[in-house]
Structures are given as structure tokens and as C-alpha cells.
PDB file of C-alpha atoms in Angstrom:
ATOM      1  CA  UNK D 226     -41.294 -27.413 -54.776  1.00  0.00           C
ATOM      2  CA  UNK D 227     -40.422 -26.348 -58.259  1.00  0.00           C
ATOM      3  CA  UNK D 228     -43.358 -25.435 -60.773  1.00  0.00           C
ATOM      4  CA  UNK D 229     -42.963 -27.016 -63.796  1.00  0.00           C
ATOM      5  CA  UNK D 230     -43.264 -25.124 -66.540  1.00  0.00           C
ATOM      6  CA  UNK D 231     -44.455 -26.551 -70.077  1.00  0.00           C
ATOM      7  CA  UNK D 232     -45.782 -24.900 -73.238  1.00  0.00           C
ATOM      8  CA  UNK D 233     -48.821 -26.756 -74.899  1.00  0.00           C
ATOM      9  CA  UNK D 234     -49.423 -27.248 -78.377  1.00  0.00           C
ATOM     10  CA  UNK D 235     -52.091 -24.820 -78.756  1.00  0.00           C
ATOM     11  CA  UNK D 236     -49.953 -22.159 -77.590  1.00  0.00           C
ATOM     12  CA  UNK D 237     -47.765 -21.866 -80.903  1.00  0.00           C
ATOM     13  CA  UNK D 238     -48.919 -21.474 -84.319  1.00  0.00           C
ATOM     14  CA  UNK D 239     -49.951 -24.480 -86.052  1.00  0.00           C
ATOM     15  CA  UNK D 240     -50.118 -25.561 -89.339  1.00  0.00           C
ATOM     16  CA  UNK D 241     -52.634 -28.068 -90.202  1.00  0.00           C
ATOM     17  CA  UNK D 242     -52.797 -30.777 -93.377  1.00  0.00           C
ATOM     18  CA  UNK D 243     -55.968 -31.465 -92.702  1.00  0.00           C
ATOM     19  CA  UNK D 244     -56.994 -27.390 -93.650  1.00  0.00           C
ATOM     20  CA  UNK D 245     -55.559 -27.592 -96.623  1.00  0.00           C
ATOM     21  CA  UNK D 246     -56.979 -30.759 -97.456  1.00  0.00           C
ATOM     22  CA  UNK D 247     -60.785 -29.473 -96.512  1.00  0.00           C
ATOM     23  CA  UNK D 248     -59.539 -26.694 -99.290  1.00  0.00           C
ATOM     24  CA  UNK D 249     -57.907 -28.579-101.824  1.00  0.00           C
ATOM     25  CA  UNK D 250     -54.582 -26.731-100.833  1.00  0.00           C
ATOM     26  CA  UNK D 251     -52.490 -29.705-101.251  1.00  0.00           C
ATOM     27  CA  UNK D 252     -53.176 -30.365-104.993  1.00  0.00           C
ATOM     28  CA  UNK D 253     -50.409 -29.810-106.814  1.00  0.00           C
ATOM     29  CA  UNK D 254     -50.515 -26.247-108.860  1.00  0.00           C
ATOM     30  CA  UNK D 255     -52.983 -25.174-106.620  1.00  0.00           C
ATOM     31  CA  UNK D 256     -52.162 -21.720-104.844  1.00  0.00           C
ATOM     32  CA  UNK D 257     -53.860 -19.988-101.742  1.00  0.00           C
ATOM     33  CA  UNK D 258     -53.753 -17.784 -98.703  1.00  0.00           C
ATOM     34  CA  UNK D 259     -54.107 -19.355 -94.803  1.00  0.00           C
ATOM     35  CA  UNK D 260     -55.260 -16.429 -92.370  1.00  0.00           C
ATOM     36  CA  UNK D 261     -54.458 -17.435 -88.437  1.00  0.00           C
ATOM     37  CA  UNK D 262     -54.958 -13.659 -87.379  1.00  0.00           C
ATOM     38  CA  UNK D 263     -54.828 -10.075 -88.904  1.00  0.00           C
ATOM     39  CA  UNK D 264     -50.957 -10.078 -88.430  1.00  0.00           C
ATOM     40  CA  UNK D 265     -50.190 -13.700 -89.651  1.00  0.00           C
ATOM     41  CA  UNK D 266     -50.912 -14.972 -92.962  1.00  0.00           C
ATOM     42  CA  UNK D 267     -49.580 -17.354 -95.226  1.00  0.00           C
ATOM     43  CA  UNK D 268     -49.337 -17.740 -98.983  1.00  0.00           C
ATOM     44  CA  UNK D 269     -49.612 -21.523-100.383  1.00  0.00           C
ATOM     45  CA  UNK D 270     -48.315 -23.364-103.003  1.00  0.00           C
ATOM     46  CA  UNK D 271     -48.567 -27.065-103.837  1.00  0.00           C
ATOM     47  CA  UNK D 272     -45.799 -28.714-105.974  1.00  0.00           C
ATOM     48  CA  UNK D 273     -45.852 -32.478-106.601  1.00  0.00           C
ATOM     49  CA  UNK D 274     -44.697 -34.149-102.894  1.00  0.00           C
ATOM     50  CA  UNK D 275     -44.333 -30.639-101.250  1.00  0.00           C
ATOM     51  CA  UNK D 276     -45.518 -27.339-100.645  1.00  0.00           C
ATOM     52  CA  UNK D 277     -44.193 -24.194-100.184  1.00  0.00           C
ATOM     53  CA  UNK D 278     -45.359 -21.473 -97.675  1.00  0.00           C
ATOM     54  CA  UNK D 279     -44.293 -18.318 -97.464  1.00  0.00           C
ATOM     55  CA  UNK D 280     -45.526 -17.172 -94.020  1.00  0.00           C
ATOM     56  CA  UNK D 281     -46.026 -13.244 -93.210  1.00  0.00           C
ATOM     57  CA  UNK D 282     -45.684 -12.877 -89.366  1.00  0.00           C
ATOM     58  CA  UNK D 283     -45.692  -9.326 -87.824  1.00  0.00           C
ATOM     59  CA  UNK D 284     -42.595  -8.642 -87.661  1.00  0.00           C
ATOM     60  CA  UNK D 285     -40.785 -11.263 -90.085  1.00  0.00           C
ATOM     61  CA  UNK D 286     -41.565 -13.232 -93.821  1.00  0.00           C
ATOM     62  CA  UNK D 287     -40.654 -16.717 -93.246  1.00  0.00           C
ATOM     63  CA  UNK D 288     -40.716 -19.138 -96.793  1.00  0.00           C
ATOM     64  CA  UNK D 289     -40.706 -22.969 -96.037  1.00  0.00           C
ATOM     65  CA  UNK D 290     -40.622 -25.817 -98.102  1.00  0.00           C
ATOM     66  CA  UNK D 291     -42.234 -28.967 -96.253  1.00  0.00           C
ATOM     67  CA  UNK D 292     -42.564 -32.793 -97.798  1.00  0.00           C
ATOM     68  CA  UNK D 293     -45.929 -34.562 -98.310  1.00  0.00           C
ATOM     69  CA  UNK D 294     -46.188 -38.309 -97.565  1.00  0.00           C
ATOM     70  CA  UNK D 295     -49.800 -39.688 -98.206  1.00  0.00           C
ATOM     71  CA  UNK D 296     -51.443 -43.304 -97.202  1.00  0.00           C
ATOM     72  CA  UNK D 297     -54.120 -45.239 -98.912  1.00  0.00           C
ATOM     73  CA  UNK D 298     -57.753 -45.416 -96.978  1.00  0.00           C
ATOM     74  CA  UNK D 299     -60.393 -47.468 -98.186  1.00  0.00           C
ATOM     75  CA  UNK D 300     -62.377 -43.584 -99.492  1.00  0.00           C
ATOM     76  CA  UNK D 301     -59.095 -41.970-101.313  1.00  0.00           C
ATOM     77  CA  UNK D 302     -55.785 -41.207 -99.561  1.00  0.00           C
ATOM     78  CA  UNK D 303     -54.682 -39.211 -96.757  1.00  0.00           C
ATOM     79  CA  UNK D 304     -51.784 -36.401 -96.803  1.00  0.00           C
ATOM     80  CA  UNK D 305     -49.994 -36.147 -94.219  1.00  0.00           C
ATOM     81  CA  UNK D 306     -46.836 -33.745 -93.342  1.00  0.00           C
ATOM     82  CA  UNK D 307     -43.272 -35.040 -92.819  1.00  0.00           C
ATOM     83  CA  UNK D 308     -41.619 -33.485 -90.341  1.00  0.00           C
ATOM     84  CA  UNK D 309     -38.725 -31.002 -90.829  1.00  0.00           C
ATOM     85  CA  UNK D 310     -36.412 -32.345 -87.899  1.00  0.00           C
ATOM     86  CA  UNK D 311     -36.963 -35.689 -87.623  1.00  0.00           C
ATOM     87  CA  UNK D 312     -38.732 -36.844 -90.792  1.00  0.00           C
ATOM     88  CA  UNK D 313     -41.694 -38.379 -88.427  1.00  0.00           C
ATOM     89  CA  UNK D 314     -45.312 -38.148 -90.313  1.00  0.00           C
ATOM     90  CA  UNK D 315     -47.505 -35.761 -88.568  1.00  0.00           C
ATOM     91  CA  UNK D 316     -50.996 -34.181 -89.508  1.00  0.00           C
ATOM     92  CA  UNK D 317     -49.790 -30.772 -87.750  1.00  0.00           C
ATOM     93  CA  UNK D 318     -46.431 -28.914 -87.880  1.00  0.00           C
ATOM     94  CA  UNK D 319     -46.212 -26.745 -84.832  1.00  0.00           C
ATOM     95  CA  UNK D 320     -43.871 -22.849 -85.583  1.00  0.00           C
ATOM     96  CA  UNK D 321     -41.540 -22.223 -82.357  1.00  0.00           C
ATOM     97  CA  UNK D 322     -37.712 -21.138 -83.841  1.00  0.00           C
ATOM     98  CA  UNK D 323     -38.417 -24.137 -86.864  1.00  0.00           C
ATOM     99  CA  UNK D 324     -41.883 -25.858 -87.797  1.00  0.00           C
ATOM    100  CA  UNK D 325     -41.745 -29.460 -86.157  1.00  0.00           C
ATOM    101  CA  UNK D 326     -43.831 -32.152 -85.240  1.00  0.00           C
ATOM    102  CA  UNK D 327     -44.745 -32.089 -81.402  1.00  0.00           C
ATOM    103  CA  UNK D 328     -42.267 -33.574 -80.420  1.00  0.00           C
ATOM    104  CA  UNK D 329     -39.221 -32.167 -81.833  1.00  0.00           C
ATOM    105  CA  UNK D 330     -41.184 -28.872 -80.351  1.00  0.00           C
ATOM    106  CA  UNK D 331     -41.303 -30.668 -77.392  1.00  0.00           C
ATOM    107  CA  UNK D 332     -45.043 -29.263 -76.994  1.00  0.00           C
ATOM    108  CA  UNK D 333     -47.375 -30.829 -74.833  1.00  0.00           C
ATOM    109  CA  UNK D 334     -50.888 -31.236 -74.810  1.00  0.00           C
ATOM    110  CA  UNK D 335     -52.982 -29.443 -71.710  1.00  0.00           C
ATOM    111  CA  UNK D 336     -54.567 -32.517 -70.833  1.00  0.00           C
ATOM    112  CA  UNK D 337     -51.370 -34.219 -70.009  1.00  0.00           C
ATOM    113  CA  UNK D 338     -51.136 -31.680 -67.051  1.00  0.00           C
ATOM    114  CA  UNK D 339     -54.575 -31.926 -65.902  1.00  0.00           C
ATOM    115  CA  UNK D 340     -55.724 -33.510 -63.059  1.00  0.00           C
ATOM    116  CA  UNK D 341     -58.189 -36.330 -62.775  1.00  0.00           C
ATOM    117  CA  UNK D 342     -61.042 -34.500 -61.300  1.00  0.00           C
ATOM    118  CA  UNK D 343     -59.941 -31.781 -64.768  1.00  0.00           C
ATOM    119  CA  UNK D 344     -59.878 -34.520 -67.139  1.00  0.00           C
ATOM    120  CA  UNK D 345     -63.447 -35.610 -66.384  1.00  0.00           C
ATOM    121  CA  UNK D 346     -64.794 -31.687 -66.646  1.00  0.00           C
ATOM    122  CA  UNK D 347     -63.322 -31.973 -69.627  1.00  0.00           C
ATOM    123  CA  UNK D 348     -65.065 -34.829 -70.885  1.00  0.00           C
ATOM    124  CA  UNK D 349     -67.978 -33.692 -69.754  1.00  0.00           C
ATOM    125  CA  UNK D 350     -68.024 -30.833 -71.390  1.00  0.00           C
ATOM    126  CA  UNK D 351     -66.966 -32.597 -74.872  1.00  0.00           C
ATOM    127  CA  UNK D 352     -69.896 -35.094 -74.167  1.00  0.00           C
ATOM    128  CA  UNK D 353     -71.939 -32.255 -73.178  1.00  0.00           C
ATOM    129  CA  UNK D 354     -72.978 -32.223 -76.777  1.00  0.00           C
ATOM    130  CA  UNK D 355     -74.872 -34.835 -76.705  1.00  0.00           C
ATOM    131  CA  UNK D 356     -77.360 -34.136 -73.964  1.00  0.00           C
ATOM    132  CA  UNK D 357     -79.163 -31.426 -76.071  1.00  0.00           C
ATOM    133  CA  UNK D 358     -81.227 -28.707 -74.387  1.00  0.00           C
ATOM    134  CA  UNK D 359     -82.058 -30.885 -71.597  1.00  0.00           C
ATOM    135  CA  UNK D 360     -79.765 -33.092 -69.810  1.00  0.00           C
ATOM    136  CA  UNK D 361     -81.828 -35.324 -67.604  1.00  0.00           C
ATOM    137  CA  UNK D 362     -83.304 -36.148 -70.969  1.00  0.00           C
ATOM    138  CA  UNK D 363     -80.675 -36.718 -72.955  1.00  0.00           C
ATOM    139  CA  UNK D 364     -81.307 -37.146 -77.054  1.00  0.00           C
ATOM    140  CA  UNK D 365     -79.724 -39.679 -79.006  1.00  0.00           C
ATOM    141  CA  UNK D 366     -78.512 -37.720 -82.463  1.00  0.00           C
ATOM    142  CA  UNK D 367     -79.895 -39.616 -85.347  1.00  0.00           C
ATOM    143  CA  UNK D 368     -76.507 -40.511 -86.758  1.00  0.00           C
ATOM    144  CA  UNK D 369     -75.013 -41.988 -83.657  1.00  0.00           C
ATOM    145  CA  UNK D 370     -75.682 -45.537 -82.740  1.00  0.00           C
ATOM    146  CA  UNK D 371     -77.597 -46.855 -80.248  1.00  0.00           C
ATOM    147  CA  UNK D 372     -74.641 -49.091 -78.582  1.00  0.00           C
ATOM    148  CA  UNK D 373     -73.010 -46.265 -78.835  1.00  0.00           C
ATOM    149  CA  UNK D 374     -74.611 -43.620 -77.476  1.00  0.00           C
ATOM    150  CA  UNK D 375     -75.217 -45.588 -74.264  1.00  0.00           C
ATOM    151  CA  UNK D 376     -71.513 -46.127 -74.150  1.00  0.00           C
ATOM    152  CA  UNK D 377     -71.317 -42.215 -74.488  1.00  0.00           C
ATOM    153  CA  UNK D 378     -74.348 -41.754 -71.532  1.00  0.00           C
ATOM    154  CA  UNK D 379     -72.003 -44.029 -69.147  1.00  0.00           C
ATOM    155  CA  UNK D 380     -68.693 -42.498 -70.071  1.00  0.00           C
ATOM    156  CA  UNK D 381     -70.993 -39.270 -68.959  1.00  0.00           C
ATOM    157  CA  UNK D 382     -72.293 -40.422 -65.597  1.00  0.00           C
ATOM    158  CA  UNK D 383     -68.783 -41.851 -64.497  1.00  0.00           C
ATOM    159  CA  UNK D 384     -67.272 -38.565 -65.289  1.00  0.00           C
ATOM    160  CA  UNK D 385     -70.058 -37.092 -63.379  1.00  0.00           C
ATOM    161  CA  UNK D 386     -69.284 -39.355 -60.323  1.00  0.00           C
ATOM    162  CA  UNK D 387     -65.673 -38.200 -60.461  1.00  0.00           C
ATOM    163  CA  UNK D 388     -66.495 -34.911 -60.156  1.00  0.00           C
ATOM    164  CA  UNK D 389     -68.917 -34.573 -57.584  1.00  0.00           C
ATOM    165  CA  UNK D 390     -68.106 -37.617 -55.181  1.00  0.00           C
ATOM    166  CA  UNK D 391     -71.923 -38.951 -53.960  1.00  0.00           C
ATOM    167  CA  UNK D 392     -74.220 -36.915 -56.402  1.00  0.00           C
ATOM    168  CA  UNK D 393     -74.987 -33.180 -56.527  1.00  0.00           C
TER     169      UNK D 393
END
């Protein structure tokens, strides 16, 4: 049988609008740095519509120009890339031989490959959040809603069922 063999999307080096958003990165004639690692770095600078990155990888200087698109929400507006390849709006441009959205990278997410059985550790282990200290007594946070919390608590214990068939 052949293995396949696929590369996921947090295997590559990723470059996020929403970071530079949280750091007001996009604003144009604002300038800044981006640290991944000791070896990578990357130097920012927002124009009107686009910004320019000149990233600094170990063994190479790579400078980029990449498009902004933004959409009206009902609190302000929302920047979002557009991709190099295929002109597709993504919030994260993925580096393999050209940044790209993932799909022109043809990157996958590890979830896609997971089993169900992995799926529903996974879940659990996201929900495990909520549970707090204790989880046979699981506390609601005080900014979630009830409705929802319970939907939360039975997303949980079906999870929990498809892990361990009959109980523990």
C-alpha cells in the first residue's frame, strides 16, 4: 500500500494578517520587525494597499511585495492578504519556493489526515479548557453562555464516547 505523503500547513513558515493587525503593522507608514525564530526575521513596511517584507532567512534575504484587500464588519474593517498566485483572499500566506495561500501551497491541515477516534482527542483536548481544575465538575467561564456551554459539555461527552467505546 503506498503511504501518502502530505506536508501540513504548520510545517512551513507562515505569515499571518491577523499579527500585524494585533500590532498595527498594516497601517500605512508604519514600519516593524516579525521574529518567527533566531534565524528568521522579517522587516515590515505598510504602503497604502500593500506591504512590503523583506524577510532574513538563514541562509537567504527574500523582499516581497504582497496586496491588501479589506472588508467592512459591523466594529471597523478587516485586512486580509491577497494571494500571490492566484489572487484568492486569505488571512495567512504560507513560504514554500513563493508565499501562497494554502492552496496554491497545496498544504494541508493535520486534521484532514486524522482519524476519527484522533479527531475527537483532539477536541477534547481543545474543550479541555473548559473543565477547569476539575473535570467531573466542570465550570462554566463567566463569559460563555449558558446554552452554550452545555452545547460545549455534550460536544465533550460524545467525543468522550468515541474514544473510549462503553466508558472508562
Amino acid at each position: 500500500m503506498k503511504e501518502r505523503i502530505r506536508e501540513y500547513s504548520t510545517s512551513v513558515l507562515q505569515l499571518d494578517i491577523r499579527i500585524l493587525q494585533r500590532h498595527g503593522l498594516h497601517v500605512p507608514g508604519r514600519t516593524g520587525v516579525l521574529r518567527w525564530d533566531t534565524t528568521t526575521t522579517a522587516v515590515v513596511l505598510s504602503l497604502t494597499g500593500t506591504v512590503q517584507i523583506e524577510l532574513n532567512l538563514e541562509h537567504a534575504s527574500v523582499k516581497n511585495e504582497f496586496k491588501l484587500t479589506y472588508t467592512e464588519t459591523r466594529i471597523g474593517r478587516r485586512g486580509w492578504w491577497s494571494c500571490p498566485v492566484c489572487g484568492r483572499r486569505c488571512a495567512i500566506l504560507y513560504l514554500q519556493q513563493v508565499f501562497g495561500c494554502r492552496q496554491c501551497s497545496q498544504l494541508h491541515y493535520a486534521t484532514q489526515s486524522a482519524g476519527p477516534r484522533r479527531r475527537a482527542l483532539l477536541k477534547l483536548k481543545k474543550l479541555g479548557a473548559l473543565y477547569g481544575a476539575d473535570p467531573d465538575f466542570p465550570c462554566r467561564p463567566k463569559w460563555m453562555r449558558h446554552r452554550k456551554f452545555e452545547q460545549k459539555l455534550r460536544q465533550a461527552e460524545d467525543a468522550l464516547e468515541l474514544v473510549f467505546p462503553g466508558g472508562f
